[in-house]
Coordinates of C-alpha atoms in Angstrom, one line a residue:
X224 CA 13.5 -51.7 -120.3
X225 CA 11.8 -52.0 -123.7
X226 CA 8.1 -51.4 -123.3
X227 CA 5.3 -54.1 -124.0
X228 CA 2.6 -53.0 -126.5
X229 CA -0.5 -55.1 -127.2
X230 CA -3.6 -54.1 -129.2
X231 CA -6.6 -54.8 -126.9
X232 CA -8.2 -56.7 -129.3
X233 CA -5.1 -59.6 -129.5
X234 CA -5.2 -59.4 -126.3
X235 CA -8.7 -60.0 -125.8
X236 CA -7.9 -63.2 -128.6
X237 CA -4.9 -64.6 -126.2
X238 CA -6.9 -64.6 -122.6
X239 CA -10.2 -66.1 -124.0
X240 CA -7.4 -68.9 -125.7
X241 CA -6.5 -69.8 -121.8
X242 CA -10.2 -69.2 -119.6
X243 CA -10.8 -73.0 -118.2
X244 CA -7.3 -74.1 -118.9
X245 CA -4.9 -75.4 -116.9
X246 CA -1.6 -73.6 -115.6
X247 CA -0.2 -76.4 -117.3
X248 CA -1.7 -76.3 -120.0
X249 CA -0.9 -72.8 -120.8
X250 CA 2.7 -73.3 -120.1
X251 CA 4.3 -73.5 -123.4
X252 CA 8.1 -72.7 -122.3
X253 CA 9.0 -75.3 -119.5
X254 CA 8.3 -73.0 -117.3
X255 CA 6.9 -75.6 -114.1
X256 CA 9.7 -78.0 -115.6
X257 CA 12.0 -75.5 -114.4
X258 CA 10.1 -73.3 -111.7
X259 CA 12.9 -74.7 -108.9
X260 CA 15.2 -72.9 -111.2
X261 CA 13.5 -69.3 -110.7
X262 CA 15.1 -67.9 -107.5
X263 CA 13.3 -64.5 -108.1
X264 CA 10.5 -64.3 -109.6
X265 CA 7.2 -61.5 -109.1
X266 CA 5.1 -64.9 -108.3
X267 CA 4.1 -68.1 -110.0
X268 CA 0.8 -67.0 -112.1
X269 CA 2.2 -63.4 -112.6
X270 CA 5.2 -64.6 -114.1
X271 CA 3.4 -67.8 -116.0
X272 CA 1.4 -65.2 -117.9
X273 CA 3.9 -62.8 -118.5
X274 CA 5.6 -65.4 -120.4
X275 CA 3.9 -67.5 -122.0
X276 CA 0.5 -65.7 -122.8
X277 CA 2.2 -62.7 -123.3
X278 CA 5.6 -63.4 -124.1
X279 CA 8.1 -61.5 -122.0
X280 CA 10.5 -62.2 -119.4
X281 CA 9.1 -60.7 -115.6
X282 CA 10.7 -57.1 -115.0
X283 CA 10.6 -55.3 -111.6
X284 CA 9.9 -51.6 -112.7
X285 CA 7.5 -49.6 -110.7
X286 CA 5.3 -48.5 -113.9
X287 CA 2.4 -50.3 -115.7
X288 CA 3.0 -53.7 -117.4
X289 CA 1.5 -53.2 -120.4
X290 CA 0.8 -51.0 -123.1
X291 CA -2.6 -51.7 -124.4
X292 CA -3.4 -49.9 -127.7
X293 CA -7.4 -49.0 -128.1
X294 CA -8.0 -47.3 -130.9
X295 CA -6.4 -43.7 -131.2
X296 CA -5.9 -44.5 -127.1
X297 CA -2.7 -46.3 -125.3
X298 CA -3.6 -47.3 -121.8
X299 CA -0.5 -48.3 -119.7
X300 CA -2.1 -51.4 -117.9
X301 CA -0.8 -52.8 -114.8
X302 CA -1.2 -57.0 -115.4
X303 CA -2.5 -58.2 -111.7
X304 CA -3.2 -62.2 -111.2
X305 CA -5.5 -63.1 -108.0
X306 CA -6.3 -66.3 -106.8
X307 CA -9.9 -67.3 -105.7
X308 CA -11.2 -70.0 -103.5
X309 CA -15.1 -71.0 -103.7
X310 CA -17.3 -69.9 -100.7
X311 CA -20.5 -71.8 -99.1
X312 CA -21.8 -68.9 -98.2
X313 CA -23.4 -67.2 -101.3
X314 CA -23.5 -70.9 -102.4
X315 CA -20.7 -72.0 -104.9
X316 CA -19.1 -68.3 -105.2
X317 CA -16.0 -67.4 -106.1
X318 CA -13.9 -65.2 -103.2
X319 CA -10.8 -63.8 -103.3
X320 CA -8.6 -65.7 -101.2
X321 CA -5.9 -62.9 -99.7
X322 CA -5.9 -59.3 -100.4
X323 CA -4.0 -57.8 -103.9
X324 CA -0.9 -56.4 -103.2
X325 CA -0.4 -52.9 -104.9
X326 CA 3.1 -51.5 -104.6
X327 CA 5.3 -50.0 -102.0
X328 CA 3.9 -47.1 -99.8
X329 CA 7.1 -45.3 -100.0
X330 CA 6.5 -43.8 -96.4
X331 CA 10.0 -41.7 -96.2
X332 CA 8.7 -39.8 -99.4
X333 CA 5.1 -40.3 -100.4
X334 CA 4.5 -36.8 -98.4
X335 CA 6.0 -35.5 -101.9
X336 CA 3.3 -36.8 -104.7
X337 CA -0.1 -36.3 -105.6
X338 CA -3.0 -39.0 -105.8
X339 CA -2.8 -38.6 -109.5
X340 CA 1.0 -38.8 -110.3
X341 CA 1.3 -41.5 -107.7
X342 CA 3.0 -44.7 -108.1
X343 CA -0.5 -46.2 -106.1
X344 CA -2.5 -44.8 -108.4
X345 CA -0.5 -45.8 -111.6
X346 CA -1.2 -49.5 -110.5
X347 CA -4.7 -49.5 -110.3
X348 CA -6.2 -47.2 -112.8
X349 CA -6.1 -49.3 -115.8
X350 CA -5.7 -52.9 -114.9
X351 CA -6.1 -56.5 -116.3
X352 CA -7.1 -58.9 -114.0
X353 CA -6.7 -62.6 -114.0
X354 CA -8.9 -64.7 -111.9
X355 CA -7.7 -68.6 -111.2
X356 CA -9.0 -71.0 -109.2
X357 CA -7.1 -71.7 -105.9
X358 CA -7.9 -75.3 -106.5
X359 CA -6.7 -76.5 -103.5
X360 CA -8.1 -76.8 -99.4
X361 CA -4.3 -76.5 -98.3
X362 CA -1.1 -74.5 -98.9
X363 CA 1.0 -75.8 -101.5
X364 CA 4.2 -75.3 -103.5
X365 CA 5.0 -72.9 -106.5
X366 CA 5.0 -76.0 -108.8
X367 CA 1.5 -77.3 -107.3
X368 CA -0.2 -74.6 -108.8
X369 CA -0.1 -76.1 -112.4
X370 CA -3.2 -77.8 -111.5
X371 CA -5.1 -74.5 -111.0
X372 CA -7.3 -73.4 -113.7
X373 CA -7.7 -70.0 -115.1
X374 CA -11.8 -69.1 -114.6
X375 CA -11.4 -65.4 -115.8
X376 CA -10.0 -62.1 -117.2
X377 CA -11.1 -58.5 -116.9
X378 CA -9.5 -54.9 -118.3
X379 CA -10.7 -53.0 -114.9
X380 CA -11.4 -49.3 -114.3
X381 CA -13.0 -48.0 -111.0
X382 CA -16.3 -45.9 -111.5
X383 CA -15.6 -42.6 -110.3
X384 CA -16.9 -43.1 -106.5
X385 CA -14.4 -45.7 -105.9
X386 CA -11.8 -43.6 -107.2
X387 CA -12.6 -41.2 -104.9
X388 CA -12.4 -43.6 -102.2
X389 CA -9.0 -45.0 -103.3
X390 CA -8.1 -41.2 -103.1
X391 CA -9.3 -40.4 -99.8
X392 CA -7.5 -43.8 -98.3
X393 CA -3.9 -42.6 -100.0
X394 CA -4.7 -39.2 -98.6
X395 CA -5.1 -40.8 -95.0
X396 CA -1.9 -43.3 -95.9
X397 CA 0.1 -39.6 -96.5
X398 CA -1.2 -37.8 -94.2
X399 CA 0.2 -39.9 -91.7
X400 CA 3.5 -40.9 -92.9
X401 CA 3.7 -36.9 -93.4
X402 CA 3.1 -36.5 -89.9
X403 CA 6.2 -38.9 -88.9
X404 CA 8.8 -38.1 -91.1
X405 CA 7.8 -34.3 -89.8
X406 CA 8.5 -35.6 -86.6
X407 CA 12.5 -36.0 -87.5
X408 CA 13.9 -33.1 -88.8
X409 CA 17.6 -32.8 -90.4
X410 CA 19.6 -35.4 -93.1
X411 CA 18.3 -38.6 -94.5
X412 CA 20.6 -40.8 -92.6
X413 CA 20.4 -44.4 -91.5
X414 CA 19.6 -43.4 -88.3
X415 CA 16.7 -41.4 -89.5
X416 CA 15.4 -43.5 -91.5
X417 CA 15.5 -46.0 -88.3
X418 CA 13.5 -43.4 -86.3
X419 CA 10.8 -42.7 -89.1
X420 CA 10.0 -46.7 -89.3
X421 CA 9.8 -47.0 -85.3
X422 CA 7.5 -44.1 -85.2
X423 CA 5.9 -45.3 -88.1
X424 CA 5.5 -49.2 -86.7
X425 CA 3.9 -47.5 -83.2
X426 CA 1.3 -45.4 -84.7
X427 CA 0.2 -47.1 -88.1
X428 CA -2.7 -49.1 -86.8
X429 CA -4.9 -45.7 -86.5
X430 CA -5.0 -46.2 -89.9
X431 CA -7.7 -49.3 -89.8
X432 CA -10.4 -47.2 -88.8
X433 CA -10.3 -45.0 -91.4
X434 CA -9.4 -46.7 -94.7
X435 CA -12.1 -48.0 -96.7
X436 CA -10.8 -50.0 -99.8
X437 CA -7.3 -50.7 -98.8
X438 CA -4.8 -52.0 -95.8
X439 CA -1.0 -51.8 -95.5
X440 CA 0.7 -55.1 -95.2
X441 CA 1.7 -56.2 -92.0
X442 CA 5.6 -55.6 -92.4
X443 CA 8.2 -52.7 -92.8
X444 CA 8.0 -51.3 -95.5
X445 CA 4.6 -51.6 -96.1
X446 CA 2.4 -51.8 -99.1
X447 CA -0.5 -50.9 -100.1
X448 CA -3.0 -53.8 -100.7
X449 CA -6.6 -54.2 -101.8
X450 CA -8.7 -55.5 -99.3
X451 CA -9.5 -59.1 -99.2
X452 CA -13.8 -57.9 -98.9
X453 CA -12.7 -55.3 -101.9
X454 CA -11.1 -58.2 -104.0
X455 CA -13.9 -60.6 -103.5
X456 CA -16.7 -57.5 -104.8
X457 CA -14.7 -57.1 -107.6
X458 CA -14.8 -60.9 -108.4
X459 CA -19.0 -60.7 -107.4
X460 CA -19.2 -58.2 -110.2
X461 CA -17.5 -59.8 -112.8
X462 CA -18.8 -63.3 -112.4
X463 CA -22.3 -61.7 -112.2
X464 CA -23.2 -62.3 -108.9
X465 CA -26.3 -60.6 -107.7
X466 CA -25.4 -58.4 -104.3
X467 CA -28.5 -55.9 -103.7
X468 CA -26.9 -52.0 -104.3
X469 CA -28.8 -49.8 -101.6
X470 CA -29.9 -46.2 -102.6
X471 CA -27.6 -43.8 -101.0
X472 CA -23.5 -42.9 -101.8
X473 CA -21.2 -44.7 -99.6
X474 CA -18.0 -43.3 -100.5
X475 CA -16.0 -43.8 -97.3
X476 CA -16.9 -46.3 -94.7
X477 CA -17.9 -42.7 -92.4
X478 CA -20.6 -42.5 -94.9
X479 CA -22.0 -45.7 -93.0
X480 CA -21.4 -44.0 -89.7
X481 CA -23.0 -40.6 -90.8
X482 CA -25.9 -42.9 -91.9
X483 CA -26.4 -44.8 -88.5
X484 CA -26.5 -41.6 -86.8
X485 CA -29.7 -40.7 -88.8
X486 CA -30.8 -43.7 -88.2
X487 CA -30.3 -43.8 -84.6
X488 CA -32.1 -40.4 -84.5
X489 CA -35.2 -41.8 -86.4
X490 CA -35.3 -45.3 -84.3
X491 CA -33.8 -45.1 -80.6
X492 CA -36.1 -46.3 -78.2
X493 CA -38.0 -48.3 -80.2
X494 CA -38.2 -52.9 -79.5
X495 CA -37.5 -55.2 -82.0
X496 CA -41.0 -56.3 -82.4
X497 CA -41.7 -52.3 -83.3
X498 CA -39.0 -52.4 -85.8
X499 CA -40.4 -55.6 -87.3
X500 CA -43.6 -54.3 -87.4
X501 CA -42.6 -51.2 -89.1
X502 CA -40.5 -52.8 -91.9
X503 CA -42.9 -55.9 -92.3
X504 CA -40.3 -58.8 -90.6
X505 CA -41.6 -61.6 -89.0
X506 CA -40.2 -62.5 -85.7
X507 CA -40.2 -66.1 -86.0
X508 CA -38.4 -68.3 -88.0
X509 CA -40.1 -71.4 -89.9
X510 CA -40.2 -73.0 -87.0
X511 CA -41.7 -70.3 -84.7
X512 CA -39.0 -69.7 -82.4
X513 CA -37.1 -66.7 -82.2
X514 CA -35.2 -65.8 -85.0
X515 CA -31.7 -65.2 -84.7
X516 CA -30.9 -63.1 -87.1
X517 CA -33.6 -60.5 -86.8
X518 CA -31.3 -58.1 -85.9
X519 CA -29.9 -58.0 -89.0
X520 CA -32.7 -58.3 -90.8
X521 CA -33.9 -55.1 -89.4
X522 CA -30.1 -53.3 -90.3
X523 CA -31.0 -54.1 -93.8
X524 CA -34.3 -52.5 -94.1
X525 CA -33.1 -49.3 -92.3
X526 CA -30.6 -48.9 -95.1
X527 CA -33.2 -49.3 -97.5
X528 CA -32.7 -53.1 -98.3
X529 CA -34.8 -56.3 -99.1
X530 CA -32.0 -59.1 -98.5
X531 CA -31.9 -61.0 -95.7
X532 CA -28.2 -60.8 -94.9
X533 CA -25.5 -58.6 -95.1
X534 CA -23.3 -60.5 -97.2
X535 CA -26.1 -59.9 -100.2
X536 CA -25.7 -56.1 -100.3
X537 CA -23.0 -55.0 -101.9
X538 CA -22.2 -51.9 -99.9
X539 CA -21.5 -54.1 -96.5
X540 CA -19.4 -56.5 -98.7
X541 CA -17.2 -54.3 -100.2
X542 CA -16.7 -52.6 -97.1
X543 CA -15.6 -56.2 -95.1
X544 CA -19.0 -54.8 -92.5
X545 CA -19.9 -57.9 -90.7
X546 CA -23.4 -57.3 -88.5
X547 CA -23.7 -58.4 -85.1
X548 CA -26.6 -57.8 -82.5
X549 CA -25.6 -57.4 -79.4
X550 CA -28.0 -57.6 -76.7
X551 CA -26.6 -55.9 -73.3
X552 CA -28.7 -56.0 -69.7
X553 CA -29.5 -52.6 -68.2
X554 CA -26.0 -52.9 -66.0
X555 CA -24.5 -53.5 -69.7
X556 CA -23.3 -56.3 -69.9
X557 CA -23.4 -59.1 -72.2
X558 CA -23.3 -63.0 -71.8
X559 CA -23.6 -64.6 -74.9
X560 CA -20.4 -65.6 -76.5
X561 CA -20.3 -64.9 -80.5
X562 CA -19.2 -67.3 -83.4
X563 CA -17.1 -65.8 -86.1
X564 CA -15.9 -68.1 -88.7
X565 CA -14.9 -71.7 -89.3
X566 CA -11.0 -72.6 -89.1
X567 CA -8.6 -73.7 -91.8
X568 CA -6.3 -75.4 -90.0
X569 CA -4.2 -76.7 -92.6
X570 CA -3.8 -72.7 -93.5
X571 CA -3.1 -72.1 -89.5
X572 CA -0.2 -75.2 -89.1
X573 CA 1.2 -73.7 -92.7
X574 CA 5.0 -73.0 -91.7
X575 CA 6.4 -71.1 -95.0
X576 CA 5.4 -68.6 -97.3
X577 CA 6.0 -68.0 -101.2
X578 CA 6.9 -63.9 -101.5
X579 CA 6.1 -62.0 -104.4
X580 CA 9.8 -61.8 -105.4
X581 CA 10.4 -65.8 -105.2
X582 CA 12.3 -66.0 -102.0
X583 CA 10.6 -68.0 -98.9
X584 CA 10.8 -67.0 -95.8
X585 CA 8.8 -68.5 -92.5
X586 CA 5.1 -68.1 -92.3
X587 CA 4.3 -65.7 -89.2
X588 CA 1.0 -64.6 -87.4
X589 CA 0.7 -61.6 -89.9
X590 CA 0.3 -63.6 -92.7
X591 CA -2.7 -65.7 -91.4
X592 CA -6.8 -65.9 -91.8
X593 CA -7.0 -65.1 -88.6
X594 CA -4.9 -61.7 -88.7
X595 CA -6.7 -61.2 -91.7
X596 CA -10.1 -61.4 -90.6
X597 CA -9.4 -58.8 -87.5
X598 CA -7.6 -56.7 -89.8
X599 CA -9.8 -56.2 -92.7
X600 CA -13.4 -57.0 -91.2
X601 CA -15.4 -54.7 -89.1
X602 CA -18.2 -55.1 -86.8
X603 CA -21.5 -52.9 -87.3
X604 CA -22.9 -53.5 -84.0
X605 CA -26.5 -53.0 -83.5
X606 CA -27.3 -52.4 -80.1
X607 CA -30.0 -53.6 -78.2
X608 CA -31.0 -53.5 -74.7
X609 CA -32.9 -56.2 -72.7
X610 CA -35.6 -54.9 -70.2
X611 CA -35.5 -55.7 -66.0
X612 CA -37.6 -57.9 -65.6
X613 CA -39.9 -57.8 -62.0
X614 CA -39.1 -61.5 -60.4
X615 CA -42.6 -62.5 -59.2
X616 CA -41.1 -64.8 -56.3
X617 CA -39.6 -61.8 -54.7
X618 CA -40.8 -58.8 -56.3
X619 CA -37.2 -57.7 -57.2
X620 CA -35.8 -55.4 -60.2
X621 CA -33.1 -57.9 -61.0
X622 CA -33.0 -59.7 -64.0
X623 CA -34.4 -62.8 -63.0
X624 CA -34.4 -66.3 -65.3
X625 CA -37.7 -65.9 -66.6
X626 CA -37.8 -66.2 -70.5
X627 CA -36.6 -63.4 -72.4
X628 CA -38.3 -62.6 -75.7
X629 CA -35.8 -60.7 -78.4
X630 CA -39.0 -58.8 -79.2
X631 CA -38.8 -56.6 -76.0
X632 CA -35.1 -55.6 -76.5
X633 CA -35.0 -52.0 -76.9
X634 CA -33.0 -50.2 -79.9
X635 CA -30.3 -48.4 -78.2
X636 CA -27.7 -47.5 -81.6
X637 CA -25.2 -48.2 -83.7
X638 CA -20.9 -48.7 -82.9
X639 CA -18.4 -49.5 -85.6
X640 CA -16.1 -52.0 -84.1
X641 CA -12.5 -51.9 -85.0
X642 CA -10.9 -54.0 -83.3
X643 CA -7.7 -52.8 -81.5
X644 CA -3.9 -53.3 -82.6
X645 CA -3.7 -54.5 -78.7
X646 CA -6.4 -57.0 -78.6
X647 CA -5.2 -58.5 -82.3
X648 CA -1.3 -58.4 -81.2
X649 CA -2.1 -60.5 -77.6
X650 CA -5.9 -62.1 -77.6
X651 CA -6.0 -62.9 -82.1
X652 CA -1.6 -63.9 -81.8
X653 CA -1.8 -65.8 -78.8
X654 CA -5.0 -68.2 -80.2
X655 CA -2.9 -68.7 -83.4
X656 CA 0.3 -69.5 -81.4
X657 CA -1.4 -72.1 -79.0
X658 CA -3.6 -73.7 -82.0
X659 CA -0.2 -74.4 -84.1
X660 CA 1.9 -75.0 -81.1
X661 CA -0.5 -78.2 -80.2
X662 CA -1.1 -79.3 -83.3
X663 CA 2.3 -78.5 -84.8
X664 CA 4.1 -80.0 -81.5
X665 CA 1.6 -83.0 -81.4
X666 CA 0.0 -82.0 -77.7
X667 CA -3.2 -81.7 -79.2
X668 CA -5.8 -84.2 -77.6
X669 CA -9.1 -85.2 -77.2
X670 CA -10.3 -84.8 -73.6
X671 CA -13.4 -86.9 -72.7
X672 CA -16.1 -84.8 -70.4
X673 CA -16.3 -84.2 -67.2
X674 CA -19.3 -83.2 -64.5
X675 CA -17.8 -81.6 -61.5
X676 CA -17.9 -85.0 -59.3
X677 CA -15.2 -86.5 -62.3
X678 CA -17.8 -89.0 -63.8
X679 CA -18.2 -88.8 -67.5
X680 CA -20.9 -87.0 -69.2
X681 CA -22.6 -89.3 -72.3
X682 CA -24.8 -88.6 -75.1
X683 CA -27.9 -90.6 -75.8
X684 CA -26.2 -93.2 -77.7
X685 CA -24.0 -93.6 -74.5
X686 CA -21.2 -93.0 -76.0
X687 CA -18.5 -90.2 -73.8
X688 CA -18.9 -86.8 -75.1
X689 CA -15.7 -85.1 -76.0
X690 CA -13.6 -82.3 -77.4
X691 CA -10.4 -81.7 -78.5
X692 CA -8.1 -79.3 -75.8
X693 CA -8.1 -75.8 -78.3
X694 CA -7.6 -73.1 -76.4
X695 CA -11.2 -72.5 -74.5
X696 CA -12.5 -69.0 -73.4
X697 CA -11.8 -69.1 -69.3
X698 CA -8.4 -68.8 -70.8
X699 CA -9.0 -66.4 -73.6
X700 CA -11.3 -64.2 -75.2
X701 CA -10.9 -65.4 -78.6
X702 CA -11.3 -69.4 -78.3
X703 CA -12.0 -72.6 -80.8
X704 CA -15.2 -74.4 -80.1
X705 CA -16.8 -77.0 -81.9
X706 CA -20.5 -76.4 -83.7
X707 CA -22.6 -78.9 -85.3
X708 CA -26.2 -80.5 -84.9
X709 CA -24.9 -83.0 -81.9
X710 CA -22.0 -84.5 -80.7
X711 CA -22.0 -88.0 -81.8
X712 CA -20.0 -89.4 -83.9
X713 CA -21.1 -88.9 -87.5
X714 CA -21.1 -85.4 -86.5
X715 CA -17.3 -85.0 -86.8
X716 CA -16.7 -84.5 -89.6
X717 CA -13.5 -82.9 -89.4
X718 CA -10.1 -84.4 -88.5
X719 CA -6.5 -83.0 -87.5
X720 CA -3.9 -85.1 -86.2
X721 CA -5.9 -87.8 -86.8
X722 CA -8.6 -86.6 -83.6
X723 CA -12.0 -86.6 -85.3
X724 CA -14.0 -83.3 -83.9
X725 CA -16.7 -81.2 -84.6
X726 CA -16.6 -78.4 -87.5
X727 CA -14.1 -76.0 -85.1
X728 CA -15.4 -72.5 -85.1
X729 CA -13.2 -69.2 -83.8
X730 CA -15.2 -67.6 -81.0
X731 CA -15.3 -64.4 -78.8
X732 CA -16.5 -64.0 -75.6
X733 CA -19.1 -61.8 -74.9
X734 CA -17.2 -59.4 -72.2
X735 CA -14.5 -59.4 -74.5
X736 CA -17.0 -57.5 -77.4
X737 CA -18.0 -54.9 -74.8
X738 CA -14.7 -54.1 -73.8
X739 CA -13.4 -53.3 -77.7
X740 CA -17.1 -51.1 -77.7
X741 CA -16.7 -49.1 -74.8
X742 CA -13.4 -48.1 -77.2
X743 CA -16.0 -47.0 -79.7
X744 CA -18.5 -43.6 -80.2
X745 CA -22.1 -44.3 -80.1
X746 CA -23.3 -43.6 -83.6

């Protein structure tokens, strides 16, 4: 196939031509005229730009894209568009909205290359990225996307920490499909191959614990992908967000675990309102209660930080680290259920699925937010320990119901949660499947309130309070549950099936988070 050479400097000239356009507007050659034409195709904004910005028709070959000549220099580039989806949370920032697909792993003979030959690496060590605009709040067809705007371009190199990290992930990626295809001695038949993807389907998912930067995608044969947390960094940096960099290196996300032990060491023992004190937090919130997210606050400020959440430090971001504080009894155990993340459910109920090549196939749990989320996020539990408190009535050592100030909880350590292929394949899969089942199937319904005599529970306006029948958690440990100020009326604000309901949040219980710790080492 004839190679495509561009001086960087043209270019440079063609992208800042597109930045704000349309995919519309950029397409010069018919291309969404005729998109129900394309019956293979590497996807609709890859293959846009390939040609009509840069003039080519889409190839398949595992090398580079491009060519781009620098000077004396000629850079083979691989050409990489990502979609991005704005986020409330910094305010108004762009996020990426899936993770970046990379290439094949190759597991019957990656055991054969080296990092620096490798077709992984050849993908991501030069690259120019294109950043549109997922200008949609639903799924929507290959030819929908001509309304999507193109917001930015970058020629990307890793600094030379996150090369190493992209190095010690393949290493892990090798090690183990090394391990499995040793496994099966003798010819490369059909029937090997067979065995080496069963073994290889069984024991992939000890891989989440210790990849960093990337994931393999859900399916056989995997592929290496960028993680969605990686992706979004990436976009942070080049749209000049401001996330806090903490002194220390981080290459490897066991960098954070080696850190938590220090920290562990230096802390254990000590409350809340000592750690406060120490790092100069206030306890109370503007209001004067209890603030929530003290715990977090104090994580932070171990690590050397100023911000006030995680999602402002660039480290716990790029990692996907989400902090939770979990608060046990002496006995430990834990009671207080934990919000995760609002639900799409457009994205949930979506029931087919553009690949990379143009075919479509059906949309499965694998492909979903909510896979997603378990997959690429991790917990950093900080653990705290509530005191037994002396019941004045009768003098016992139980816990009694007497107010509990966060303040006294004692700083036990640090786990990582990753959460189990078990708990993602039955608790995550069976949430997704009852959630799409009901609203897909038309059972969903709102069920008025009940106290335990059968007479209907009101609000102060009188009206019946109510809630839609999602899954709840005395039926699973992952369950929807509505969240807003109150439950009247002008507080739904969100609809589906034409049921108006609160904002619907994904939950876990409580017990449920223990059991995935006691999985876990104490940092």
């Amino acid at each position: 196939m004839p190679e495509h050479i561009y001086d960087k400097a043209d270019l440079i000239q063609r992208f800042d031509g597109i930045l704000n356009k349309t995919l519309e507007e950029i397409d010069t050659k018919g291309f969404f005229a005729h998109i129900k034409d394309f019956d293979r195709q590497k996807g609709t904004v890859g293959s846009l730009i390939e040609q009509c910005v840069l003039g080519y028709d889409p190839d398949s070959k595992q090398e580079a894209d491009l060519i781009v000549v620098d000077g004396s220099e000629r850079i083979k580039t691989e050409l990489k568009s990502t979609g991005m989806v704005v986020n409330s949370t910094p305010a108004d920032h762009y996020v990426a909205k899936e993770p970046m697909s990379i290439t094949a792993v190759g597991i019957y003979d990656i055991a054969e290359q080296e990092f620096s030959t490798s077709h992984f690496w050849a993908k991501l060590e030069h690259m120019l990225l294109v950043y549109y605009l997922y200008a949609a709040d639903h799924p929507v067809s290959p030819y929908e996307y001509r309304n999507f705007p193109v917001k930015g371009y970058e020629f990307h190199t890793f600094d030379a920490g996150e090369v190493e990290t992209l190095r010690q992930d393949w290493e892990h990626v090798r090690a183990l499909a090394a391990r499995v295809v040793s496994h099966h001695p003798g010819p490369k038949t059909k029937a090997w191959r067979e065995a080496v993807k069963q073994e290889y389907i069984d024991v992939h998912g000890e891989l989440r614990r210790v990849l960093s930067y990337i994931d393999l995608a859900p399916k056989f044969p995997p592929r290496f992908r960028l993680k969605k947390p990686v992706v979004s960094t990436m976009i942070a940096r080049h749209f000049g967000y401001h996330l806090e960099q903490l002194p220390g290196r981080y290459t490897v996300v066991s960098d954070i675990d080696k850190k938590c032990r220090e920290l562990t060491a230096l802390y254990k023992g000590k409350t809340i309102g000592e750690l406060a004190h120490d790092f100069g937090i206030s306890l109370f919130s503007k209001t004067g209660s209890d603030k929530k997210a003290i715990a977090e606050e104090i994580v932070i400020a171990m690590f050397g930080g100023t911000s006030k959440k995680l999602n402002q430090i660039e480290l716990f971001s790029r990692f996907g680290i989400v902090a939770k504080s979990i608060a046990m009894t002496p006995a430990g155990s834990k009671t207080e259920d934990m919000k995760l993340f609002h639900i799409d459910f457009t994205e949930m109920t979506q029931t087919t699925l553009l690949e990379e090549d143009g075919t479509v196939r059906p949309f499965v749990f694998e492909d979903s937010a909510l896979y997603t989320y378990f997959a690429d996020h991790e917990f950093l539990c900080i653990l705290f320990e509530e005191p037994t408190r002396i019941n004045p009535k009768d003098g016992s050592g139980k816990k009694s119901r007497l107010p509990n100030s966060l303040a006294d909880n004692t700083f036990v350590g640090f786990k990582r949660l990753v959460f189990s292929d078990a708990f993602i394949d039955t608790t995550v899969r069976d949430l997704w499947l009852d959630t799409r089942n009901k609203i897909l199937g038309g059972t969903l319904r709102d069920v008025a309130k009940r106290r335990k005599d059968g007479t209907l529970i009101r609000n102060r306006s009188g009206e019946v309070k109510s809630a839609p029948n999602f899954l709840k958690g005395s039926a699973n440990d992952l369950f929807i549950r509505g969240s807003g100020k109150k439950s009247m009326p002008c507080y739904k604000t969100e609809q589906v099936n034409g049921i108006r309901m609160l904002p619907q949040y994904v939950w876990i219980r409580g017990n449920a988070v223990i059991k995935e710790l006691e999985k876990a080492p104490l940092l």
